[in-house]
Short mmCIF file of the C-alpha atoms (twelve columns), coordinates in Angstrom:
data_MODEL
# 
_entry.id   MODEL 
# 
loop_
_atom_site.group_PDB 
_atom_site.id 
_atom_site.type_symbol 
_atom_site.label_atom_id 
_atom_site.label_alt_id 
_atom_site.label_comp_id 
_atom_site.label_asym_id 
_atom_site.label_seq_id 
_atom_site.Cartn_x 
_atom_site.Cartn_y 
_atom_site.Cartn_z 
_atom_site.pdbx_PDB_model_num 
ATOM 1   C CA . MET A 1   37.312 -45.373 -8.848 1 
ATOM 2   C CA . ALA A 2   35.312 -43.425 -6.148 1 
ATOM 3   C CA . ILE A 3   36.785 -43.048 -2.674 1 
ATOM 4   C CA . VAL A 4   34.522 -44.346 -0.020 1 
ATOM 5   C CA . VAL A 5   34.540 -42.119 3.101  1 
ATOM 6   C CA . GLU A 6   33.231 -43.250 6.404  1 
ATOM 7   C CA . HIS A 7   31.560 -39.865 7.486  1 
ATOM 8   C CA . ASP A 8   31.223 -41.031 11.378 1 
ATOM 9   C CA . LYS A 9   34.719 -42.272 11.499 1 
ATOM 10  C CA . ARG A 10  36.047 -39.046 9.885  1 
ATOM 11  C CA . ARG A 11  34.074 -36.924 12.226 1 
ATOM 12  C CA . VAL A 12  35.368 -38.632 15.154 1 
ATOM 13  C CA . GLU A 13  38.909 -38.141 13.744 1 
ATOM 14  C CA . ILE A 14  38.194 -34.552 13.331 1 
ATOM 15  C CA . LEU A 15  37.203 -34.262 16.808 1 
ATOM 16  C CA . GLU A 16  40.089 -35.933 18.350 1 
ATOM 17  C CA . LYS A 17  42.588 -33.846 16.330 1 
ATOM 18  C CA . SER A 18  40.692 -30.742 17.203 1 
ATOM 19  C CA . PHE A 19  40.624 -31.672 20.895 1 
ATOM 20  C CA . ASP A 20  44.435 -32.255 20.866 1 
ATOM 21  C CA . LEU A 21  44.912 -28.713 19.090 1 
ATOM 22  C CA . PHE A 22  42.722 -26.894 21.361 1 
ATOM 23  C CA . CYS A 23  44.635 -28.316 24.398 1 
ATOM 24  C CA . ARG A 24  47.891 -27.418 22.816 1 
ATOM 25  C CA . ASP A 25  47.314 -24.008 21.295 1 
ATOM 26  C CA . GLY A 26  44.257 -22.662 23.384 1 
ATOM 27  C CA . TYR A 27  40.801 -21.718 21.814 1 
ATOM 28  C CA . GLU A 28  41.596 -18.211 20.701 1 
ATOM 29  C CA . ASP A 29  44.692 -19.694 18.551 1 
ATOM 30  C CA . VAL A 30  42.974 -22.424 16.699 1 
ATOM 31  C CA . THR A 31  41.590 -21.471 13.625 1 
ATOM 32  C CA . PHE A 32  39.248 -23.504 11.174 1 
ATOM 33  C CA . GLN A 33  42.103 -23.591 8.743  1 
ATOM 34  C CA . LYS A 34  44.491 -25.254 11.506 1 
ATOM 35  C CA . ILE A 35  41.787 -27.664 12.277 1 
ATOM 36  C CA . ALA A 36  41.477 -28.558 8.520  1 
ATOM 37  C CA . ASP A 37  45.343 -28.886 8.266  1 
ATOM 38  C CA . ALA A 38  45.700 -30.919 11.330 1 
ATOM 39  C CA . CYS A 39  43.180 -33.262 9.776  1 
ATOM 40  C CA . GLY A 40  44.730 -33.424 6.300  1 
ATOM 41  C CA . ILE A 41  41.584 -31.999 4.590  1 
ATOM 42  C CA . THR A 42  40.374 -28.979 3.006  1 
ATOM 43  C CA . ARG A 43  38.351 -26.322 4.811  1 
ATOM 44  C CA . THR A 44  35.735 -26.789 2.358  1 
ATOM 45  C CA . THR A 45  35.516 -30.627 3.498  1 
ATOM 46  C CA . LEU A 46  35.505 -29.453 7.197  1 
ATOM 47  C CA . TYR A 47  32.418 -27.445 6.410  1 
ATOM 48  C CA . ILE A 48  30.847 -30.737 5.620  1 
ATOM 49  C CA . TYR A 49  31.089 -31.863 8.984  1 
ATOM 50  C CA . PHE A 50  31.140 -28.569 11.069 1 
ATOM 51  C CA . LYS A 51  29.812 -25.282 10.441 1 
ATOM 52  C CA . ASN A 52  32.481 -23.303 12.631 1 
ATOM 53  C CA . LYS A 53  35.261 -23.537 15.197 1 
ATOM 54  C CA . LYS A 54  32.858 -23.241 18.175 1 
ATOM 55  C CA . GLU A 55  30.681 -26.005 17.105 1 
ATOM 56  C CA . ILE A 56  33.896 -28.123 16.671 1 
ATOM 57  C CA . PHE A 57  34.987 -27.081 20.238 1 
ATOM 58  C CA . ALA A 58  31.462 -27.924 21.819 1 
ATOM 59  C CA . TRP A 59  31.501 -31.204 20.040 1 
ATOM 60  C CA . SER A 60  35.098 -32.040 21.260 1 
ATOM 61  C CA . ILE A 61  34.021 -31.308 24.913 1 
ATOM 62  C CA . LYS A 62  30.917 -33.424 24.581 1 
ATOM 63  C CA . GLN A 63  32.943 -36.235 23.121 1 
ATOM 64  C CA . PHE A 64  35.526 -35.962 26.062 1 
ATOM 65  C CA . THR A 65  32.591 -36.041 28.703 1 
ATOM 66  C CA . LEU A 66  30.768 -38.817 26.983 1 
ATOM 67  C CA . ASP A 67  33.969 -40.781 27.329 1 
ATOM 68  C CA . LEU A 68  34.354 -39.971 30.918 1 
ATOM 69  C CA . GLU A 69  30.665 -41.097 31.455 1 
ATOM 70  C CA . LYS A 70  31.257 -44.205 30.075 1 
ATOM 71  C CA . GLN A 71  34.100 -44.911 32.433 1 
ATOM 72  C CA . LEU A 72  32.047 -43.767 35.255 1 
ATOM 73  C CA . LEU A 73  29.398 -45.949 34.434 1 
ATOM 74  C CA . ALA A 74  31.452 -49.001 34.346 1 
ATOM 75  C CA . ILE A 75  32.541 -48.340 37.917 1 
ATOM 76  C CA . VAL A 76  28.997 -47.846 39.145 1 
ATOM 77  C CA . LYS A 77  27.928 -51.247 37.387 1 
ATOM 78  C CA . ASP A 78  30.745 -53.134 39.012 1 
ATOM 79  C CA . LYS A 79  28.768 -55.089 41.510 1 
ATOM 80  C CA . SER A 80  31.785 -55.990 43.658 1 
ATOM 81  C CA . LEU A 81  32.171 -52.295 44.868 1 
ATOM 82  C CA . SER A 82  29.978 -50.840 47.581 1 
ATOM 83  C CA . SER A 83  28.442 -47.422 47.165 1 
ATOM 84  C CA . GLU A 84  31.255 -45.948 49.084 1 
ATOM 85  C CA . GLN A 85  33.784 -47.547 47.065 1 
ATOM 86  C CA . CYS A 86  32.067 -46.503 43.779 1 
ATOM 87  C CA . ILE A 87  32.144 -42.970 44.821 1 
ATOM 88  C CA . ARG A 88  35.776 -43.113 45.894 1 
ATOM 89  C CA . ALA A 89  36.552 -44.711 42.628 1 
ATOM 90  C CA . ILE A 90  34.505 -42.124 40.451 1 
ATOM 91  C CA . CYS A 91  36.154 -39.275 42.348 1 
ATOM 92  C CA . ASN A 92  39.561 -40.600 41.976 1 
ATOM 93  C CA . HIS A 93  39.130 -41.429 38.235 1 
ATOM 94  C CA . ILE A 94  37.656 -37.738 37.620 1 
ATOM 95  C CA . ILE A 95  40.493 -36.168 39.463 1 
ATOM 96  C CA . ASP A 96  42.897 -38.279 37.417 1 
ATOM 97  C CA . ALA A 97  41.211 -37.278 34.230 1 
ATOM 98  C CA . GLU A 98  41.464 -33.639 35.248 1 
ATOM 99  C CA . GLN A 99  45.184 -33.979 36.025 1 
ATOM 100 C CA . GLU A 100 45.781 -35.733 32.648 1 
ATOM 101 C CA . ASN A 101 43.810 -33.215 30.621 1 
ATOM 102 C CA . HIS A 102 44.727 -30.038 32.677 1 
ATOM 103 C CA . ALA A 103 45.543 -28.095 29.670 1 
ATOM 104 C CA . LEU A 104 41.954 -28.716 28.421 1 
ATOM 105 C CA . PHE A 105 40.468 -27.134 31.670 1 
ATOM 106 C CA . GLY A 106 42.594 -23.955 30.898 1 
ATOM 107 C CA . VAL A 107 41.115 -23.836 27.393 1 
ATOM 108 C CA . LEU A 108 37.726 -24.331 28.730 1 
ATOM 109 C CA . LEU A 109 38.039 -21.586 31.178 1 
ATOM 110 C CA . SER A 110 38.925 -19.414 28.463 1 
ATOM 111 C CA . TYR A 111 36.258 -20.514 26.339 1 
ATOM 112 C CA . LEU A 112 33.526 -20.185 29.091 1 
ATOM 113 C CA . LEU A 113 34.817 -16.409 29.705 1 
ATOM 114 C CA . GLN A 114 34.307 -15.678 26.063 1 
ATOM 115 C CA . ILE A 115 30.815 -17.014 26.243 1 
ATOM 116 C CA . LYS A 116 29.989 -14.982 29.395 1 
ATOM 117 C CA . LYS A 117 31.311 -11.768 27.437 1 
ATOM 118 C CA . THR A 118 28.537 -12.430 24.778 1 
ATOM 119 C CA . GLY A 119 25.908 -12.577 27.414 1 
ATOM 120 C CA . GLU A 120 25.171 -16.277 27.440 1 
ATOM 121 C CA . ASP A 121 25.032 -18.279 30.836 1 
ATOM 122 C CA . PRO A 122 28.340 -20.194 31.060 1 
ATOM 123 C CA . ASP A 123 26.880 -21.980 34.225 1 
ATOM 124 C CA . GLU A 124 24.110 -23.481 32.107 1 
ATOM 125 C CA . ARG A 125 26.690 -24.910 29.613 1 
ATOM 126 C CA . VAL A 126 28.651 -26.565 32.391 1 
ATOM 127 C CA . ARG A 127 25.427 -27.980 34.045 1 
ATOM 128 C CA . ARG A 128 24.414 -29.717 30.672 1 
ATOM 129 C CA . ARG A 129 27.716 -31.272 30.511 1 
ATOM 130 C CA . THR A 130 27.803 -32.434 34.179 1 
ATOM 131 C CA . VAL A 131 24.140 -33.208 34.997 1 
ATOM 132 C CA . ARG A 132 24.671 -37.027 34.356 1 
ATOM 133 C CA . MET A 133 27.914 -37.329 36.674 1 
ATOM 134 C CA . ARG A 134 25.911 -35.414 39.391 1 
ATOM 135 C CA . HIS A 135 23.012 -37.837 38.863 1 
ATOM 136 C CA . LEU A 136 25.522 -40.770 39.400 1 
ATOM 137 C CA . LEU A 137 26.788 -39.203 42.682 1 
ATOM 138 C CA . SER A 138 23.151 -38.852 43.961 1 
ATOM 139 C CA . THR A 139 22.145 -42.171 43.155 1 
ATOM 140 C CA . LEU A 140 25.304 -43.781 44.753 1 
ATOM 141 C CA . ILE A 141 24.686 -41.598 47.900 1 
ATOM 142 C CA . ILE A 142 20.943 -42.752 48.021 1 
ATOM 143 C CA . ARG A 143 21.995 -46.423 47.256 1 
ATOM 144 C CA . GLY A 144 24.437 -46.154 50.042 1 
ATOM 145 C CA . GLN A 145 21.960 -44.511 52.512 1 
ATOM 146 C CA . ASN A 146 19.649 -47.419 51.616 1 
ATOM 147 C CA . ALA A 147 22.040 -50.055 52.221 1 
ATOM 148 C CA . GLY A 148 23.067 -48.642 55.653 1 
ATOM 149 C CA . GLU A 149 26.523 -47.615 54.438 1 
ATOM 150 C CA . PHE A 150 25.809 -43.761 54.802 1 
ATOM 151 C CA . LYS A 151 24.250 -41.694 57.268 1 
ATOM 152 C CA . LYS A 152 20.832 -40.187 56.289 1 
ATOM 153 C CA . VAL A 153 21.926 -36.749 55.426 1 
ATOM 154 C CA . PRO A 154 20.438 -34.407 52.675 1 
ATOM 155 C CA . VAL A 155 21.539 -36.197 49.321 1 
ATOM 156 C CA . LYS A 156 21.798 -32.818 47.562 1 
ATOM 157 C CA . ASP A 157 24.114 -31.341 50.059 1 
ATOM 158 C CA . VAL A 158 26.407 -34.197 49.893 1 
ATOM 159 C CA . GLU A 159 26.415 -34.379 46.036 1 
ATOM 160 C CA . GLU A 160 27.011 -30.486 46.103 1 
ATOM 161 C CA . LEU A 161 29.934 -30.705 48.485 1 
ATOM 162 C CA . ILE A 162 31.707 -33.665 46.394 1 
ATOM 163 C CA . TYR A 163 30.938 -31.638 43.136 1 
ATOM 164 C CA . THR A 164 32.517 -28.615 44.546 1 
ATOM 165 C CA . LEU A 165 35.721 -30.519 45.533 1 
ATOM 166 C CA . LEU A 166 36.034 -31.947 42.087 1 
ATOM 167 C CA . GLU A 167 35.456 -28.209 40.560 1 
ATOM 168 C CA . SER A 168 38.177 -27.085 43.093 1 
ATOM 169 C CA . ALA A 169 40.436 -29.599 41.517 1 
ATOM 170 C CA . ILE A 170 40.021 -27.926 38.280 1 
ATOM 171 C CA . PHE A 171 40.422 -24.591 39.349 1 
ATOM 172 C CA . ARG A 172 43.829 -25.420 40.914 1 
ATOM 173 C CA . LEU A 173 44.889 -27.181 37.864 1 
ATOM 174 C CA . ALA A 174 43.533 -24.531 35.163 1 
ATOM 175 C CA . VAL A 175 44.094 -21.263 37.051 1 
ATOM 176 C CA . LEU A 176 46.572 -21.894 39.775 1 
ATOM 177 C CA . ASN A 177 48.904 -24.373 37.703 1 
ATOM 178 C CA . GLN A 178 48.942 -26.730 40.805 1 
ATOM 179 C CA . ASN A 179 49.867 -30.250 39.648 1 
ATOM 180 C CA . ASP A 180 49.646 -31.853 43.012 1 
ATOM 181 C CA . ILE A 181 45.942 -31.913 43.776 1 
ATOM 182 C CA . SER A 182 46.228 -34.846 46.383 1 
ATOM 183 C CA . SER A 183 44.539 -32.477 48.882 1 
ATOM 184 C CA . VAL A 184 41.478 -32.539 46.947 1 
ATOM 185 C CA . LYS A 185 41.411 -36.301 46.963 1 
ATOM 186 C CA . ALA A 186 42.109 -36.107 50.710 1 
ATOM 187 C CA . SER A 187 39.179 -33.712 51.324 1 
ATOM 188 C CA . ILE A 188 36.858 -36.136 49.324 1 
ATOM 189 C CA . ASN A 189 38.030 -39.101 51.431 1 
ATOM 190 C CA . LEU A 190 37.269 -37.099 54.587 1 
ATOM 191 C CA . THR A 191 33.922 -36.139 53.495 1 
ATOM 192 C CA . LEU A 192 33.138 -39.827 52.695 1 
ATOM 193 C CA . ASP A 193 34.572 -40.853 56.036 1 
ATOM 194 C CA . SER A 194 32.255 -38.559 57.897 1 
ATOM 195 C CA . LEU A 195 29.267 -39.861 56.073 1 
ATOM 196 C CA . LEU A 196 29.967 -43.535 56.815 1 
ATOM 197 C CA . GLU A 197 27.830 -45.377 59.576 1 
ATOM 198 C CA . ARG A 198 30.012 -46.785 62.168 1 
# 
């Protein structure tokens, strides 16, 4: 009797187990064989789903950011929240996710540095993964300005400031190994307080 394999389900399982491996062992120390072993499959089977470790890592990061984006969209769609409350909730959610997955950002930093050594643009890679989140922030700022919650200030500048603060949390976690990043949350709250129409 033939075994029926649900390829989409297996692909997701491979990405989840790979994600855990990358976070635990780091990008450099994870091999294609380690991924196959962790998934309980052969390397040949793994090649059916992915061509190399770099592709698995990229898809793992994509899966992580897509899951995070779904959670952020749920916040934005909550009609009981004002624009200000949405931005605060989104920023808190992102920072909490950063803290929860701090090992990932150390691995991601190492991966981006490797990309840079090959001559590729790491900024372009990061922008592709964060463009929708940045768009959400801009949309909420505009919505808040139109509703009279926020002062009329350049939307791009405010979005960039908030995004920079979120990046600083990643830097503190991944590079400086600071687990307490409550000061970043306080800075975001201070930024939003200064935007409010009173």
